[in-house]
mmCIF file of C-alpha atoms in Angstrom:
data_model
loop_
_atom_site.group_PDB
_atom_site.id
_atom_site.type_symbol
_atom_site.label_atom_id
_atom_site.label_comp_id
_atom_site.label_asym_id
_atom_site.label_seq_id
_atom_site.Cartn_x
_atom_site.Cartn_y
_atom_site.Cartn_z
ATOM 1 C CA UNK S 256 14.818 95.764 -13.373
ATOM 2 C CA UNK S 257 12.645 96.888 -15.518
ATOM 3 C CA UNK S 258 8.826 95.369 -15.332
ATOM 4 C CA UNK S 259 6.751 94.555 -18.439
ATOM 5 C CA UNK S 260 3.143 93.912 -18.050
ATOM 6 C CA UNK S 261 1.159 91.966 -20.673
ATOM 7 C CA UNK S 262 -2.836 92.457 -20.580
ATOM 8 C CA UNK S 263 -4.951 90.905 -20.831
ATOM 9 C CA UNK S 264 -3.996 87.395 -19.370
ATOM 10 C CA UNK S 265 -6.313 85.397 -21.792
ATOM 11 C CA UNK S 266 -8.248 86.589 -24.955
ATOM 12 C CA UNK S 267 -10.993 84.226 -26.555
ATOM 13 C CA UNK S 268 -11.777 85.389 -29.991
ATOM 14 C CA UNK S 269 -13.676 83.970 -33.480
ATOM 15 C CA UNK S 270 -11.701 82.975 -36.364
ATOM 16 C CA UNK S 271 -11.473 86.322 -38.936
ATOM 17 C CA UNK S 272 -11.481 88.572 -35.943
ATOM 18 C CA UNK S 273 -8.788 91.392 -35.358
ATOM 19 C CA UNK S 274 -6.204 91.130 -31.807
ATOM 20 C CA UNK S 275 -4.982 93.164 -29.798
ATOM 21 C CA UNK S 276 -2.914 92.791 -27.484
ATOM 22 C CA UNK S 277 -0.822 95.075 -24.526
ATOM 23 C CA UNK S 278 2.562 95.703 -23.132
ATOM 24 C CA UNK S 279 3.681 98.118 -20.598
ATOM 25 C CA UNK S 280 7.203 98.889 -19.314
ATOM 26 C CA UNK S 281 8.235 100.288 -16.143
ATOM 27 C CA UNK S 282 10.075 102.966 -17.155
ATOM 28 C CA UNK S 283 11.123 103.937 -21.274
ATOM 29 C CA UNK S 284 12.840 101.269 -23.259
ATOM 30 C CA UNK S 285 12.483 103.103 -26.515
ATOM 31 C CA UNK S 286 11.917 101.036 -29.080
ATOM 32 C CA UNK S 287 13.376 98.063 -27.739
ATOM 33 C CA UNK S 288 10.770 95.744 -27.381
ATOM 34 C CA UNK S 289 9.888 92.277 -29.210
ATOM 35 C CA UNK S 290 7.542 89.759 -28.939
ATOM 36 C CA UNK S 291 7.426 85.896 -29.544
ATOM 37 C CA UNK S 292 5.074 83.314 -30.032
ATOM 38 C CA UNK S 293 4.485 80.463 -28.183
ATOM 39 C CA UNK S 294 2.295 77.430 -29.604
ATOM 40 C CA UNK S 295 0.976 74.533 -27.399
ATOM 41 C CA UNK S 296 4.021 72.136 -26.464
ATOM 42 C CA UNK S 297 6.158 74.442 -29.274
ATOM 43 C CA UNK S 298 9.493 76.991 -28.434
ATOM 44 C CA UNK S 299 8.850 80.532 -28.626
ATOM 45 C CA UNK S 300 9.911 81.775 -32.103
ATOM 46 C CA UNK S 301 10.480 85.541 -32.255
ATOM 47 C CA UNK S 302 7.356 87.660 -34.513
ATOM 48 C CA UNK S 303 8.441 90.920 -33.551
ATOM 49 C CA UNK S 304 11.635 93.183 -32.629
ATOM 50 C CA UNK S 305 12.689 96.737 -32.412
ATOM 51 C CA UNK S 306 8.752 97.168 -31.823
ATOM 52 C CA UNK S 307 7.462 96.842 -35.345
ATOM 53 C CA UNK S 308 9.484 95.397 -37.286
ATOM 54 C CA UNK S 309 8.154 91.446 -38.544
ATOM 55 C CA UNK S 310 10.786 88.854 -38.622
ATOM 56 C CA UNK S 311 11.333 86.321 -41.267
ATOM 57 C CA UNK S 312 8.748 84.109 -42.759
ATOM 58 C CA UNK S 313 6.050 85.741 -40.691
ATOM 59 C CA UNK S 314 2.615 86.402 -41.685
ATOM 60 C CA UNK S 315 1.524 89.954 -42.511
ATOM 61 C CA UNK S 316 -1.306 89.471 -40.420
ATOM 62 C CA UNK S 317 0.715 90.303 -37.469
ATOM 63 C CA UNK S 318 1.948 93.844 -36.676
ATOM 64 C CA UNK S 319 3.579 95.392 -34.033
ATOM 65 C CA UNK S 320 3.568 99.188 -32.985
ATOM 66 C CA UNK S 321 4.190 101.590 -29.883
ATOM 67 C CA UNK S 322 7.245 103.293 -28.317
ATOM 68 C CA UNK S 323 8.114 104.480 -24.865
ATOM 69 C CA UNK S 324 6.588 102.285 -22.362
ATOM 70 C CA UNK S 325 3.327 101.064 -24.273
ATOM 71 C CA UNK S 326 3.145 99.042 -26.970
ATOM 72 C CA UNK S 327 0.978 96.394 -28.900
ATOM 73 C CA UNK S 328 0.765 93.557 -31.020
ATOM 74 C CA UNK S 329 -1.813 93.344 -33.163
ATOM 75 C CA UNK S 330 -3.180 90.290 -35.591
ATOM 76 C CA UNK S 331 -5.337 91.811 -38.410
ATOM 77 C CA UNK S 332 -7.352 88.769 -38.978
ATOM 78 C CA UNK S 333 -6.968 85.695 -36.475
ATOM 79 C CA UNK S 334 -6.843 82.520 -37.972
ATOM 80 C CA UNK S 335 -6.779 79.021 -36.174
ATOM 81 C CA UNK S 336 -3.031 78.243 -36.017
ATOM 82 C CA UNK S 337 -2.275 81.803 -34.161
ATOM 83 C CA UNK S 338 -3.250 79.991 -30.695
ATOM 84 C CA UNK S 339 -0.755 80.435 -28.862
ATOM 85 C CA UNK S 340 0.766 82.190 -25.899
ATOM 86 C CA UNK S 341 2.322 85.603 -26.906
ATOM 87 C CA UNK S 342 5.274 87.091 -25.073
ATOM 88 C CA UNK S 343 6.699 90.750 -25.165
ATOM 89 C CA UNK S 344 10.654 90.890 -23.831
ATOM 90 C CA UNK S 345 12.474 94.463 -23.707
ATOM 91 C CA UNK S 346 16.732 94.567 -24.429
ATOM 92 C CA UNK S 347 16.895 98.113 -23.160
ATOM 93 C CA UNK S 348 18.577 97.195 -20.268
ATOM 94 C CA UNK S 349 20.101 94.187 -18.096
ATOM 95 C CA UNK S 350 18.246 92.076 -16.659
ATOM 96 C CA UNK S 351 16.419 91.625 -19.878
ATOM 97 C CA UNK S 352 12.776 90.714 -19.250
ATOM 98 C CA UNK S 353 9.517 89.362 -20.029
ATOM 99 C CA UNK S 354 5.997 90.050 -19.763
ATOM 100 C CA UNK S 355 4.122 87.420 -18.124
ATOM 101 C CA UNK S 356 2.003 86.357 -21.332
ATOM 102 C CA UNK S 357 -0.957 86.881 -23.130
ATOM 103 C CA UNK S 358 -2.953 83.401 -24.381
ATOM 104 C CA UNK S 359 -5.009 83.881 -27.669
ATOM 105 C CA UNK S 360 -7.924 80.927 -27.400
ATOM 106 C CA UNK S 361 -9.877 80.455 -30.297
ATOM 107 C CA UNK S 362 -13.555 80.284 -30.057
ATOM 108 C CA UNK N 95 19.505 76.157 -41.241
ATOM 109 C CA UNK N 96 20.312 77.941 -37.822
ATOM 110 C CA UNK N 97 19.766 74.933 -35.237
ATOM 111 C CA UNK N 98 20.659 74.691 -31.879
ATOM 112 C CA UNK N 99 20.162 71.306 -29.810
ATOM 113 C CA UNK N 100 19.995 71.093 -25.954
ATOM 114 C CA UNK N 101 21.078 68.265 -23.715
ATOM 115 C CA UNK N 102 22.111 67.237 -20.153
ATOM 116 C CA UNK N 103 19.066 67.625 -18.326
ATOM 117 C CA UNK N 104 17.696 65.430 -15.964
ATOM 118 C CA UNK N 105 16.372 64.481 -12.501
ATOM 119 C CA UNK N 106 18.451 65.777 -9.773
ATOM 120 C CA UNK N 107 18.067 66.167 -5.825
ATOM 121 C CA UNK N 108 18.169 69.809 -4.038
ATOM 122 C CA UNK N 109 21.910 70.756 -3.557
ATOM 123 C CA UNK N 110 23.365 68.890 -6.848
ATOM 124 C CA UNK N 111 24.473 70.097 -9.634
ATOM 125 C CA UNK N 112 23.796 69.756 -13.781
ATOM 126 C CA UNK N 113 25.718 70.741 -16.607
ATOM 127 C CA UNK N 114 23.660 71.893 -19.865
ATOM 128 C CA UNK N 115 25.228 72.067 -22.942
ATOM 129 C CA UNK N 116 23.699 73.532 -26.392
ATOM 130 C CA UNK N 117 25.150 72.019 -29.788
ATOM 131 C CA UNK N 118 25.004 74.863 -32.684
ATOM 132 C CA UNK N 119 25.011 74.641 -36.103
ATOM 133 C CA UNK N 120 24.085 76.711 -39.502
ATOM 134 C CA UNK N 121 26.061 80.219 -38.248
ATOM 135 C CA UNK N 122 29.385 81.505 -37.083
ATOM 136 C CA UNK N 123 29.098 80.502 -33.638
ATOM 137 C CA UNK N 124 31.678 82.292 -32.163
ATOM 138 C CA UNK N 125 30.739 85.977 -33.099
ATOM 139 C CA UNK N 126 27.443 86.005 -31.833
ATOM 140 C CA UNK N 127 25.546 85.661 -28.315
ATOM 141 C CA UNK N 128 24.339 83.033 -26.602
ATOM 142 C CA UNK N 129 21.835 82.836 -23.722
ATOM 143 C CA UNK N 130 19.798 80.060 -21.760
ATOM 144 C CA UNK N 131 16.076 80.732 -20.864
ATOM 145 C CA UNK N 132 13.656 79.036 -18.557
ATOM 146 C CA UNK N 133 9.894 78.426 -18.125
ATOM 147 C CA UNK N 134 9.337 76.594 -15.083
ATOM 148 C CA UNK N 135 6.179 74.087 -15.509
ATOM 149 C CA UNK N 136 2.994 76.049 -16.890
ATOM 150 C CA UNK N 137 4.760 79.211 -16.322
ATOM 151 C CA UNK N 138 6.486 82.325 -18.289
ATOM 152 C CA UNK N 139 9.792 82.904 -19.903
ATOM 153 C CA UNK N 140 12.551 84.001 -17.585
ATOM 154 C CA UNK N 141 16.009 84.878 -19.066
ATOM 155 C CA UNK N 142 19.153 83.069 -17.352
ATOM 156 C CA UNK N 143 22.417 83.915 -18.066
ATOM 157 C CA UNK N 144 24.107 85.165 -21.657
ATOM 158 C CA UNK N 145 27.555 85.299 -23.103
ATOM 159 C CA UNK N 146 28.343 87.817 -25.608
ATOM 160 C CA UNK N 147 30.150 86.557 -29.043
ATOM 161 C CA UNK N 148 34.130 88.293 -29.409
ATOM 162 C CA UNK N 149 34.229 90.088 -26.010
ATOM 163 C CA UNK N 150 33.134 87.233 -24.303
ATOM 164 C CA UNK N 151 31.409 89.685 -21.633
ATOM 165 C CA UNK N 152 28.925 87.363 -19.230
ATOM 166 C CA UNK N 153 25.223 88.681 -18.049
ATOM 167 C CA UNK N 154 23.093 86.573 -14.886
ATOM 168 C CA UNK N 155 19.661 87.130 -13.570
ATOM 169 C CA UNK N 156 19.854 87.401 -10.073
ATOM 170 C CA UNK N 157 18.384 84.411 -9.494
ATOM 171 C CA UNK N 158 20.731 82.332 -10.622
ATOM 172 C CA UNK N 159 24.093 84.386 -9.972
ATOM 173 C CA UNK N 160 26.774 82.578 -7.907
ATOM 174 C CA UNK N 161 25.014 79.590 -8.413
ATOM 175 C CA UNK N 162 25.337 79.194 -12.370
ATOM 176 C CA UNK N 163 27.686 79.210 -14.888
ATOM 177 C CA UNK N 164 27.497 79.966 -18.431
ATOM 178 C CA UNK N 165 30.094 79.126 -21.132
ATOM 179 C CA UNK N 166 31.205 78.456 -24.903
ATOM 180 C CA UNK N 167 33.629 76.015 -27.020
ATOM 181 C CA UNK N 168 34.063 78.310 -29.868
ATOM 182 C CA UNK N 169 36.119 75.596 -31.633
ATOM 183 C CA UNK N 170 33.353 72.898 -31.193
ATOM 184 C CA UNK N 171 30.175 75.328 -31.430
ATOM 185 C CA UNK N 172 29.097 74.256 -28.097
ATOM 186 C CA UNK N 173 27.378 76.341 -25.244
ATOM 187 C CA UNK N 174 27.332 75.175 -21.556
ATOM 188 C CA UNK N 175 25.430 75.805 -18.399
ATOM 189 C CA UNK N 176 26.942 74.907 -15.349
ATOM 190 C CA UNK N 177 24.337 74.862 -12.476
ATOM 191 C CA UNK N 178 25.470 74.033 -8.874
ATOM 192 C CA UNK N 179 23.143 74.140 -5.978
ATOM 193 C CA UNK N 180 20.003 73.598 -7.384
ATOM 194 C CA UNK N 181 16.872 74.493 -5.672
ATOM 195 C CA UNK N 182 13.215 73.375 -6.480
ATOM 196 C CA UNK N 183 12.179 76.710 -8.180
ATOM 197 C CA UNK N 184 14.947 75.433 -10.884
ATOM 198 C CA UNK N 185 13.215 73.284 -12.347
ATOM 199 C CA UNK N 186 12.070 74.341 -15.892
ATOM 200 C CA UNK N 187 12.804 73.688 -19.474
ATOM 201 C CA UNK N 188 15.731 75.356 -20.560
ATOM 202 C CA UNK N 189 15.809 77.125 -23.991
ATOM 203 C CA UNK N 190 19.135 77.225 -25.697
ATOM 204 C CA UNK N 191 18.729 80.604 -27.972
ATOM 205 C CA UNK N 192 20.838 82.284 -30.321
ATOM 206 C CA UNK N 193 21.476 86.252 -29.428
ATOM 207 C CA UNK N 194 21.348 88.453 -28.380
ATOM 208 C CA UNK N 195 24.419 90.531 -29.784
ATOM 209 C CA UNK N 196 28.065 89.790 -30.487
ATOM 210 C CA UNK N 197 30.410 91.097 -32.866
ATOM 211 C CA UNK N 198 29.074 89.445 -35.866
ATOM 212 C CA UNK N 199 24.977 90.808 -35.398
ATOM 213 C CA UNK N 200 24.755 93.512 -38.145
ATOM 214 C CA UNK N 201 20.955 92.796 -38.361
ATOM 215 C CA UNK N 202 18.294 94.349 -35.931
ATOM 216 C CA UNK N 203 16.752 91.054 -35.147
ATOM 217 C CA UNK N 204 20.205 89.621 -33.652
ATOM 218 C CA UNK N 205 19.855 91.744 -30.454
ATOM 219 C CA UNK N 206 17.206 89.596 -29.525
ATOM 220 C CA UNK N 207 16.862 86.003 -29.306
ATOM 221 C CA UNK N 208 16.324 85.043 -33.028
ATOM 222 C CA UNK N 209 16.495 81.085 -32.717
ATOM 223 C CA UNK N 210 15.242 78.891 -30.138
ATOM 224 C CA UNK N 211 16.246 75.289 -29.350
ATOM 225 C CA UNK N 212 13.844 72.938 -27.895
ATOM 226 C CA UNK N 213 14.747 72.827 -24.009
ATOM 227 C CA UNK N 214 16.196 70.244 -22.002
ATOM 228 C CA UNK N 215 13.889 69.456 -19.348
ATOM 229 C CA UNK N 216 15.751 70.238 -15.462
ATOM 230 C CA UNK N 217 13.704 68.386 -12.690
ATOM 231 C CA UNK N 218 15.241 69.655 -9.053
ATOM 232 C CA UNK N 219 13.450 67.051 -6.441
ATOM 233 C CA UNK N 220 14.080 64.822 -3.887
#
């Protein structure tokens, strides 16, 4: 089963700031690697997949990149609605898997 | 509009059994793959079980294998979970979600889970 390792566990940041945030895999999954966002009471909706590529209807602001067994999500400016809880899931292999989740808090 | 909407949860005691099921709507249900997900109370996401669109081919986390059952009414757009002996550490919301895969996902987004329901709620207590 491949592991995936989100870091760090919480992030507190200002409005207008830029995020980062981590994922590691166990072993190589390629490019094979998405992640979803998860707002307060909300299901996740999927931002990212194949590592970098932005799904429908979402903002520009958010930008995925990496290959291999490290990869990130970034938001280029955070705004007030991004609070959320942000999940990175690889489909290289069965089991698929999550990461354990990164919250965004907004200061 | 791609939407899917859970039922059949509920309160049951250690050792019973549930059956979820997952109305879909907006897409060709039958070509494409269907999963469940859980997130247990305040926790993560943790995949379940998936059933591929066209071959039909079945995936389980080990948690849940032996134990659950996943299936699909193609002709009424309906997905199903059957869970038997359920433990504490079941409970959860589960997530109907569209994907991943299936004969009819030509785009790169449909090897993941592109659409979400809202989750049933599955309390296992006594």
């Amino acid at each position: 089963e491949i592991v995936l390792t989100q870091s760090p566990a919480t992030l507190s940041l200002s409005p207008g700031e830029r995020v980062t945030l981590s994922c590691r895999a166990s072993q190589n999954i390629r490019s094979y690697l998405a992640w979803y966002q998860q707002k307060p009471g909300q299901a996740p909706r999927l931002l990212i997949y194949d590592a970098s590529n932005r799904a429908s209807g979402i903002p520009a602001r958010f930008s995925g990149s990496g290959s291999g067994t490290d990869f990130t999500l970034s938001i280029s400016s955070l705004e007030p609605e991004d609070l959320a809880v942000y999940y990175c899931q690889q489909r290289n292999t069965w089991p698929r898997t999550f990461g354990q989740g990164t919250r965004v808090e907004i200061k | 509009e791609v939407q899917l909407v859970e039922s059949g949860g509920g309160l049951v005691q250690p050792g019973g059994s549930l059956r979820l099921s997952c109305a879909a709507s907006g897409f060709p249900f039958s070509i494409y793959g269907m999963s469940w997900v859980r997130q247990a109370p305040g926790k993560g996401l943790e995949w379940v079980s998936t059933i591929r669109g066209g071959s039909g081919d079945i995936y389980y986390a080990d948690s849940v294998k032996g134990r659950f059952t996943i299936s699909r009414d193609n002709s009424k757009n309906t997905l199903h979970l059957q869970m038997n002996s359920l433990r504490a550490d079941d409970t959860a919301l589960y997530y109907c979600t569209k994907g991943p895969g299936g004969v009819g996902a030509t785009q790169l987004r449909e090897d993941y889970f592109d659409y979400w329901g809202q989750g049933t709620l599955v309390t296992v207590s006594s």
